[in-house]
GROMACS .gro file of C-alpha atoms in nm:
model
  355
    1MET     CA    1   0.933  -0.181  -3.657
    2PRO     CA    2   0.818   0.111  -3.365
    3ALA     CA    3   1.035   0.094  -3.102
    4PHE     CA    4   0.912   0.298  -2.782
    5ARG     CA    5   1.152   0.520  -2.600
    6ILE     CA    6   1.164   0.402  -2.245
    7ALA     CA    7   1.364   0.588  -1.937
    8VAL     CA    8   1.439   0.331  -1.683
    9ILE     CA    9   1.537   0.439  -1.297
   10PRO     CA   10   1.642   0.182  -1.128
   11GLY     CA   11   1.680   0.324  -0.806
   12ASP     CA   12   1.820   0.183  -0.512
   13GLY     CA   13   1.789  -0.181  -0.345
   14VAL     CA   14   1.546  -0.420  -0.493
   15GLY     CA   15   1.454  -0.189  -0.677
   16ARG     CA   16   1.734  -0.241  -0.898
   17GLU     CA   17   1.704  -0.633  -0.964
   18VAL     CA   18   1.280  -0.587  -1.003
   19ALA     CA   19   1.315  -0.302  -1.325
   20ALA     CA   20   1.552  -0.564  -1.455
   21ALA     CA   21   1.316  -0.846  -1.448
   22GLY     CA   22   1.054  -0.651  -1.591
   23ARG     CA   23   1.262  -0.470  -1.831
   24THR     CA   24   1.377  -0.898  -1.918
   25VAL     CA   25   0.999  -0.993  -1.970
   26LEU     CA   26   0.924  -0.680  -2.226
   27ASP     CA   27   1.176  -0.762  -2.443
   28ALA     CA   28   1.135  -1.086  -2.468
   29LEU     CA   29   0.717  -1.000  -2.543
   30ALA     CA   30   0.929  -0.785  -2.846
   31GLY     CA   31   1.100  -1.052  -2.929
   32ALA     CA   32   0.814  -1.287  -3.010
   33SER     CA   33   0.623  -0.966  -3.194
   34ARG     CA   34   0.805  -1.090  -3.523
   35GLY     CA   35   0.932  -0.672  -3.589
   36ALA     CA   36   0.547  -0.568  -3.474
   37PHE     CA   37   0.705  -0.298  -3.136
   38GLY     CA   38   1.063  -0.270  -3.002
   39PHE     CA   39   1.178  -0.074  -2.644
   40GLU     CA   40   1.461   0.111  -2.642
   41TRP     CA   41   1.597   0.151  -2.305
   42THR     CA   42   1.808   0.435  -2.150
   43GLU     CA   43   1.917   0.371  -1.825
   44PHE     CA   44   1.975   0.635  -1.567
   45ASP     CA   45   2.163   0.581  -1.242
   46TRP     CA   46   1.993   0.829  -1.032
   47GLY     CA   47   1.940   0.744  -0.680
   48CYS     CA   48   2.084   0.714  -0.279
   49ASP     CA   49   2.434   0.611  -0.412
   50TYR     CA   50   2.401   0.928  -0.691
   51TYR     CA   51   2.289   1.120  -0.369
   52THR     CA   52   2.568   1.027  -0.180
   53ARG     CA   53   2.883   1.102  -0.477
   54THR     CA   54   2.690   1.414  -0.603
   55GLY     CA   55   2.490   1.538  -0.302
   56ARG     CA   56   2.155   1.523  -0.523
   57MET     CA   57   1.926   1.251  -0.623
   58MET     CA   58   1.884   1.352  -0.968
   59PRO     CA   59   2.072   1.632  -1.175
   60ALA     CA   60   1.903   1.945  -1.193
   61ASP     CA   61   1.877   1.892  -1.573
   62GLY     CA   62   1.754   1.553  -1.520
   63LEU     CA   63   1.366   1.703  -1.590
   64ASP     CA   64   1.473   1.786  -1.900
   65GLU     CA   65   1.634   1.493  -1.969
   66LEU     CA   66   1.305   1.236  -1.880
   67ARG     CA   67   1.035   1.475  -2.094
   68THR     CA   68   1.167   1.349  -2.438
   69PHE     CA   69   1.095   0.965  -2.389
   70ASP     CA   70   0.752   0.775  -2.442
   71ALA     CA   71   0.719   0.646  -2.018
   72LEU     CA   72   0.917   0.592  -1.784
   73TYR     CA   73   0.995   0.278  -1.559
   74PHE     CA   74   1.114   0.296  -1.222
   75GLY     CA   75   1.226   0.046  -0.949
   76ALA     CA   76   1.271   0.160  -0.601
   77VAL     CA   77   1.382   0.458  -0.408
   78GLY     CA   78   1.563   0.461  -0.062
   79TRP     CA   79   1.836   0.384   0.137
   80PRO     CA   80   1.941   0.359   0.521
   81SER     CA   81   2.242   0.613   0.469
   82VAL     CA   82   1.967   0.866   0.284
   83PRO     CA   83   1.712   1.022   0.504
   84ASP     CA   84   1.350   0.913   0.316
   85HIS     CA   85   1.165   1.265   0.314
   86VAL     CA   86   1.514   1.346   0.117
   87SER     CA   87   1.546   1.032  -0.154
   88LEU     CA   88   1.130   1.042  -0.208
   89TRP     CA   89   1.136   1.403  -0.255
   90GLY     CA   90   1.456   1.423  -0.429
   91LEU     CA   91   1.330   1.166  -0.719
   92ARG     CA   92   1.027   1.049  -0.709
   93LEU     CA   93   0.780   1.288  -0.586
   94ASN     CA   94   0.976   1.544  -0.794
   95ILE     CA   95   0.896   1.345  -1.132
   96CYS     CA   96   0.526   1.285  -1.024
   97GLN     CA   97   0.528   1.689  -0.919
   98ASN     CA   98   0.677   1.832  -1.246
   99PHE     CA   99   0.513   1.622  -1.484
  100ASP     CA  100   0.173   1.684  -1.323
  101GLN     CA  101   0.168   1.288  -1.303
  102TRP     CA  102  -0.216   1.334  -1.118
  103ALA     CA  103  -0.363   0.970  -1.132
  104ASN     CA  104  -0.214   0.709  -0.964
  105VAL     CA  105  -0.334   0.396  -1.054
  106ARG     CA  106  -0.344   0.064  -0.816
  107PRO     CA  107  -0.507  -0.259  -0.926
  108VAL     CA  108  -0.541  -0.472  -0.661
  109ARG     CA  109  -0.499  -0.829  -0.810
  110PHE     CA  110  -0.588  -1.158  -0.618
  111HIS     CA  111  -0.358  -1.452  -0.832
  112PRO     CA  112  -0.379  -1.788  -0.838
  113GLY     CA  113  -0.175  -2.003  -0.627
  114ILE     CA  114  -0.143  -1.710  -0.357
  115THR     CA  115  -0.282  -1.761  -0.027
  116SER     CA  116  -0.428  -1.468   0.087
  117PRO     CA  117  -0.498  -1.377   0.469
  118LEU     CA  118  -0.847  -1.293   0.392
  119ARG     CA  119  -1.045  -1.668   0.448
  120LYS     CA  120  -1.352  -1.430   0.198
  121ALA     CA  121  -1.088  -1.473  -0.097
  122ASP     CA  122  -1.104  -1.863  -0.141
  123THR     CA  123  -1.444  -1.851  -0.232
  124THR     CA  124  -1.528  -1.494  -0.379
  125PRO     CA  125  -1.402  -1.302  -0.685
  126LEU     CA  126  -1.234  -1.006  -0.563
  127ASP     CA  127  -1.065  -0.766  -0.784
  128TRP     CA  128  -1.039  -0.399  -0.746
  129VAL     CA  129  -0.888  -0.119  -0.830
  130VAL     CA  130  -0.772   0.198  -0.649
  131VAL     CA  131  -0.702   0.590  -0.811
  132ARG     CA  132  -0.531   0.811  -0.637
  133GLU     CA  133  -0.516   1.187  -0.654
  134ASN     CA  134  -0.132   1.191  -0.679
  135SER     CA  135  -0.060   1.592  -0.734
  136GLU     CA  136  -0.172   1.760  -0.433
  137GLY     CA  137  -0.372   1.698  -0.068
  138GLU     CA  138  -0.135   1.561   0.152
  139TYR     CA  139   0.154   1.578   0.013
  140VAL     CA  140   0.209   1.861  -0.165
  141GLY     CA  141   0.489   1.947   0.073
  142ALA     CA  142   0.326   2.280   0.124
  143GLY     CA  143   0.449   2.434   0.509
  144GLY     CA  144   0.758   2.431   0.743
  145ARG     CA  145   0.937   2.408   1.078
  146ASN     CA  146   0.925   2.754   1.271
  147LEU     CA  147   1.058   2.861   1.606
  148ALA     CA  148   1.381   2.615   1.703
  149GLY     CA  149   1.571   2.920   1.794
  150ARG     CA  150   1.327   2.977   2.102
  151GLY     CA  151   1.482   2.651   2.217
  152PRO     CA  152   1.519   2.293   2.313
  153GLY     CA  153   1.104   2.161   2.287
  154SER     CA  154   1.003   2.474   2.107
  155GLU     CA  155   1.008   2.394   1.723
  156VAL     CA  156   0.681   2.391   1.545
  157ALA     CA  157   0.616   2.182   1.263
  158LEU     CA  158   0.319   2.268   1.035
  159GLN     CA  159   0.235   2.004   0.691
  160THR     CA  160  -0.090   2.178   0.528
  161ALA     CA  161  -0.270   1.951   0.261
  162LEU     CA  162  -0.375   2.107  -0.053
  163PHE     CA  163  -0.708   2.086  -0.200
  164THR     CA  164  -0.863   2.235  -0.500
  165GLU     CA  165  -1.208   2.182  -0.702
  166ARG     CA  166  -0.999   2.133  -0.990
  167GLY     CA  167  -0.764   1.801  -0.861
  168CYS     CA  168  -1.060   1.655  -0.734
  169GLU     CA  169  -1.295   1.699  -1.027
  170ARG     CA  170  -1.066   1.584  -1.300
  171ILE     CA  171  -0.929   1.287  -1.076
  172MET     CA  172  -1.310   1.188  -0.992
  173ARG     CA  173  -1.397   1.205  -1.321
  174PHE     CA  174  -1.113   0.961  -1.431
  175ALA     CA  175  -1.193   0.716  -1.199
  176PHE     CA  176  -1.583   0.716  -1.305
  177ASP     CA  177  -1.431   0.656  -1.655
  178LEU     CA  178  -1.236   0.407  -1.550
  179ALA     CA  179  -1.559   0.266  -1.380
  180ARG     CA  180  -1.742   0.289  -1.685
  181THR     CA  181  -1.503   0.013  -1.819
  182ARG     CA  182  -1.555  -0.251  -1.545
  183ASP     CA  183  -1.804  -0.538  -1.485
  184ARG     CA  184  -1.910  -0.388  -1.173
  185LYS     CA  185  -1.988  -0.013  -1.298
  186LYS     CA  186  -1.916   0.137  -0.900
  187VAL     CA  187  -1.674   0.448  -0.747
  188SER     CA  188  -1.614   0.438  -0.382
  189SER     CA  189  -1.519   0.797  -0.254
  190VAL     CA  190  -1.285   0.754   0.060
  191THR     CA  191  -1.357   1.080   0.330
  192LYS     CA  192  -1.275   1.205   0.618
  193SER     CA  193  -1.496   1.485   0.616
  194ASN     CA  194  -1.606   1.427   0.946
  195ALA     CA  195  -1.286   1.616   1.138
  196GLN     CA  196  -1.121   1.734   0.802
  197GLN     CA  197  -1.379   1.994   0.764
  198HIS     CA  198  -1.247   2.236   0.491
  199GLY     CA  199  -1.027   1.986   0.198
  200MET     CA  200  -1.236   1.699   0.314
  201VAL     CA  201  -1.587   1.910   0.221
  202LEU     CA  202  -1.464   2.004  -0.097
  203TRP     CA  203  -1.423   1.622  -0.212
  204ASP     CA  204  -1.717   1.593  -0.095
  205GLU     CA  205  -1.914   1.847  -0.247
  206THR     CA  206  -1.672   1.793  -0.552
  207PHE     CA  207  -1.771   1.386  -0.548
  208ALA     CA  208  -2.133   1.494  -0.557
  209ARG     CA  209  -2.125   1.678  -0.856
  210VAL     CA  210  -1.891   1.525  -1.021
  211SER     CA  211  -2.110   1.211  -1.003
  212ARG     CA  212  -2.447   1.332  -1.163
  213ASP     CA  213  -2.298   1.360  -1.481
  214TYR     CA  214  -2.260   0.968  -1.389
  215PRO     CA  215  -2.573   0.848  -1.393
  216ASP     CA  216  -2.493   0.459  -1.500
  217VAL     CA  217  -2.258   0.413  -1.221
  218GLU     CA  218  -2.312   0.284  -0.882
  219THR     CA  219  -2.176   0.571  -0.554
  220GLU     CA  220  -2.076   0.573  -0.199
  221SER     CA  221  -1.875   0.804  -0.028
  222VAL     CA  222  -1.723   0.612   0.271
  223LEU     CA  223  -1.555   0.793   0.571
  224VAL     CA  224  -1.122   0.651   0.552
  225ASP     CA  225  -1.137   0.423   0.861
  226ALA     CA  226  -1.499   0.261   0.751
  227ALA     CA  227  -1.287   0.215   0.439
  228ALA     CA  228  -1.034   0.068   0.573
  229ALA     CA  229  -1.258  -0.181   0.738
  230LYS     CA  230  -1.431  -0.204   0.411
  231PHE     CA  231  -1.113  -0.401   0.258
  232VAL     CA  232  -1.129  -0.640   0.542
  233LEU     CA  233  -1.513  -0.748   0.636
  234ARG     CA  234  -1.692  -0.653   0.262
  235PRO     CA  235  -1.412  -0.638  -0.038
  236GLU     CA  236  -1.640  -0.782  -0.264
  237ASP     CA  237  -1.835  -0.447  -0.282
  238LEU     CA  238  -1.533  -0.252  -0.429
  239SER     CA  239  -1.482  -0.154  -0.794
  240VAL     CA  240  -1.307   0.161  -0.816
  241VAL     CA  241  -1.217   0.375  -0.533
  242VAL     CA  242  -1.107   0.701  -0.551
  243ALA     CA  243  -0.910   0.913  -0.218
  244SER     CA  244  -0.650   1.173  -0.182
  245ASN     CA  245  -0.277   1.109  -0.190
  246LEU     CA  246  -0.172   1.029   0.163
  247PHE     CA  247  -0.538   0.815   0.190
  248ALA     CA  248  -0.543   0.620  -0.126
  249ASP     CA  249  -0.124   0.549  -0.069
  250ILE     CA  250  -0.272   0.385   0.261
  251LEU     CA  251  -0.527   0.182   0.132
  252SER     CA  252  -0.404   0.037  -0.158
  253ASP     CA  253  -0.106  -0.064   0.048
  254LEU     CA  254  -0.368  -0.273   0.283
  255GLY     CA  255  -0.552  -0.396  -0.035
  256SER     CA  256  -0.178  -0.564  -0.195
  257ALA     CA  257  -0.135  -0.708   0.233
  258LEU     CA  258  -0.450  -0.829   0.146
  259ALA     CA  259  -0.362  -1.005  -0.216
  260GLY     CA  260  -0.055  -1.147   0.011
  261SER     CA  261   0.193  -0.939  -0.077
  262LEU     CA  262   0.306  -0.590  -0.106
  263GLY     CA  263   0.566  -0.728  -0.326
  264LEU     CA  264   0.238  -0.777  -0.593
  265ALA     CA  265   0.138  -0.455  -0.627
  266ALA     CA  266   0.168  -0.248  -0.976
  267SER     CA  267   0.101   0.095  -1.020
  268ALA     CA  268   0.105   0.374  -1.270
  269ASN     CA  269   0.154   0.709  -1.202
  270LEU     CA  270  -0.002   0.921  -1.533
  271ASN     CA  271  -0.035   1.209  -1.665
  272PRO     CA  272  -0.328   1.181  -1.879
  273ASP     CA  273  -0.324   1.466  -2.058
  274ARG     CA  274   0.001   1.310  -2.239
  275ARG     CA  275   0.142   1.677  -2.152
  276PHE     CA  276   0.461   1.494  -2.015
  277PRO     CA  277   0.556   1.115  -2.020
  278SER     CA  278   0.410   0.885  -1.732
  279MET     CA  279   0.587   0.662  -1.507
  280PHE     CA  280   0.525   0.275  -1.370
  281GLU     CA  281   0.653   0.130  -1.060
  282PRO     CA  282   0.568  -0.131  -0.799
  283VAL     CA  283   0.457  -0.009  -0.523
  284HIS     CA  284   0.700  -0.159  -0.286
  285GLY     CA  285   1.052   0.035  -0.119
  286SER     CA  286   1.337  -0.047  -0.198
  287ALA     CA  287   1.436  -0.334   0.083
  288PRO     CA  288   1.721  -0.317   0.212
  289ASP     CA  289   1.777  -0.658   0.426
  290ILE     CA  290   1.662  -0.837   0.106
  291ALA     CA  291   1.887  -0.591  -0.183
  292GLY     CA  292   2.140  -0.796  -0.377
  293GLN     CA  293   1.962  -1.160  -0.241
  294GLY     CA  294   1.836  -1.225  -0.601
  295VAL     CA  295   1.543  -1.316  -0.390
  296ALA     CA  296   1.340  -0.966  -0.483
  297ASN     CA  297   0.918  -1.032  -0.531
  298PRO     CA  298   0.920  -0.923  -0.902
  299VAL     CA  299   0.553  -0.974  -0.969
  300GLY     CA  300   0.434  -0.613  -0.893
  301ALA     CA  301   0.729  -0.476  -1.122
  302ILE     CA  302   0.667  -0.711  -1.457
  303GLY     CA  303   0.242  -0.612  -1.331
  304SER     CA  304   0.401  -0.245  -1.376
  305ALA     CA  305   0.584  -0.331  -1.743
  306ALA     CA  306   0.162  -0.427  -1.808
  307LEU     CA  307   0.022  -0.087  -1.744
  308MET     CA  308   0.330   0.044  -1.898
  309LEU     CA  309   0.178  -0.148  -2.209
  310ASP     CA  310  -0.139  -0.045  -2.177
  311HIS     CA  311  -0.062   0.326  -2.161
  312LEU     CA  312   0.177   0.303  -2.486
  313GLY     CA  313  -0.163   0.136  -2.672
  314LEU     CA  314  -0.084  -0.273  -2.644
  315PRO     CA  315  -0.368  -0.377  -2.421
  316GLY     CA  316  -0.337  -0.677  -2.641
  317GLU     CA  317   0.008  -0.768  -2.470
  318ALA     CA  318  -0.061  -0.598  -2.144
  319ARG     CA  319  -0.363  -0.876  -2.134
  320ARG     CA  320  -0.053  -1.124  -2.237
  321VAL     CA  321   0.178  -1.036  -1.927
  322ARG     CA  322  -0.117  -1.069  -1.659
  323ALA     CA  323  -0.218  -1.429  -1.798
  324ALA     CA  324   0.111  -1.557  -1.774
  325ILE     CA  325   0.192  -1.387  -1.444
  326ASP     CA  326  -0.076  -1.568  -1.322
  327ALA     CA  327  -0.021  -1.881  -1.494
  328THR     CA  328   0.333  -1.866  -1.264
  329THR     CA  329   0.177  -1.827  -0.991
  330GLY     CA  330  -0.078  -2.119  -1.017
  331SER     CA  331   0.225  -2.327  -1.099
  332GLY     CA  332   0.295  -2.251  -0.750
  333LEU     CA  333   0.655  -2.072  -0.784
  334LEU     CA  334   0.647  -1.807  -0.552
  335THR     CA  335   0.916  -1.567  -0.388
  336PRO     CA  336   0.972  -1.627  -0.008
  337ASP     CA  337   0.772  -1.336   0.043
  338LEU     CA  338   0.485  -1.536  -0.040
  339GLY     CA  339   0.613  -1.848   0.182
  340GLY     CA  340   0.792  -2.050  -0.142
  341LYS     CA  341   1.162  -2.079  -0.229
  342ALA     CA  342   1.168  -1.945  -0.589
  343THR     CA  343   1.426  -1.643  -0.698
  344THR     CA  344   1.337  -1.327  -0.887
  345GLU     CA  345   1.544  -1.479  -1.201
  346GLU     CA  346   1.311  -1.808  -1.155
  347VAL     CA  347   1.028  -1.645  -1.165
  348THR     CA  348   1.120  -1.400  -1.402
  349ALA     CA  349   1.177  -1.702  -1.650
  350ALA     CA  350   0.878  -1.867  -1.573
  351VAL     CA  351   0.690  -1.562  -1.648
  352ILE     CA  352   0.814  -1.567  -1.978
  353ASP     CA  353   0.794  -1.913  -2.054
  354SER     CA  354   0.417  -1.863  -1.988
  355LEU     CA  355   0.429  -1.602  -2.266
   0.00000   0.00000   0.00000
């Protein structure tokens, strides 16, 4: 029986609860496979509690430990006792950057039984995916803070975005290749080149050049403010949306909110070259306000587990998990973020029953 070696980093808050839910679903799936596949889990206790004890979000040799796994399964990171930029850069972004997980895939799925804020969702099939450049752009971490020695009110902060032609091209080709697998073969590029005349103009020029290699794929280039409006007013016109690190981060959250809750959103941080392990995580944060209450929505984490199954070469099993999620939400069993009263454990059990 092939056993996939998965590193689990539950992290903080509800991350621990939803990561456990995803593991339970995958173990049930493997158990029913009659030996076709299995999972070997190794859990790491890194996160804000670890930081409180050690002064680090993960050990100095943590990346070396993770390097040998088939995939990484992540919960959430962040806690009020640790500054957000410390927790994020010390763990999640540390992994993404060093493992060159340059393609962040965030599907926007509208599940049955969930009321969307969009009236159009009641009558129009909606399904798109946001492809986020995940290695550079606005989140590259370049810049600094200076001149504080001049006295109060004198400090200057520089936050520099980095756009490389290679980085733009590889995420765009990824988006075009993905679009070719979908019913609607279209890529929407999100930009802001009217105001950001260097990095975003390079983005636009690269998109125009790459698109010529995909004559079978429809294209459009949309300013980010207009793209935000389009998510609300004309979402049926979307299929694959490719955007920079910052723009795709924001727009994918908007998409999930339109689908009903950020708790629904799954994501994959991919190293498509497979030189390093890829990481799969729900989009939501650690939610300290509900942590430990057993009411966190596990759908995003379970959907991320389905993306991991795709990556591991088990697309049929991934489809089964997504169908089980739809059957569960369609039955009306919903967590409080969706207006229901179900617990994390009840939703997880229902997904397993639906398998």
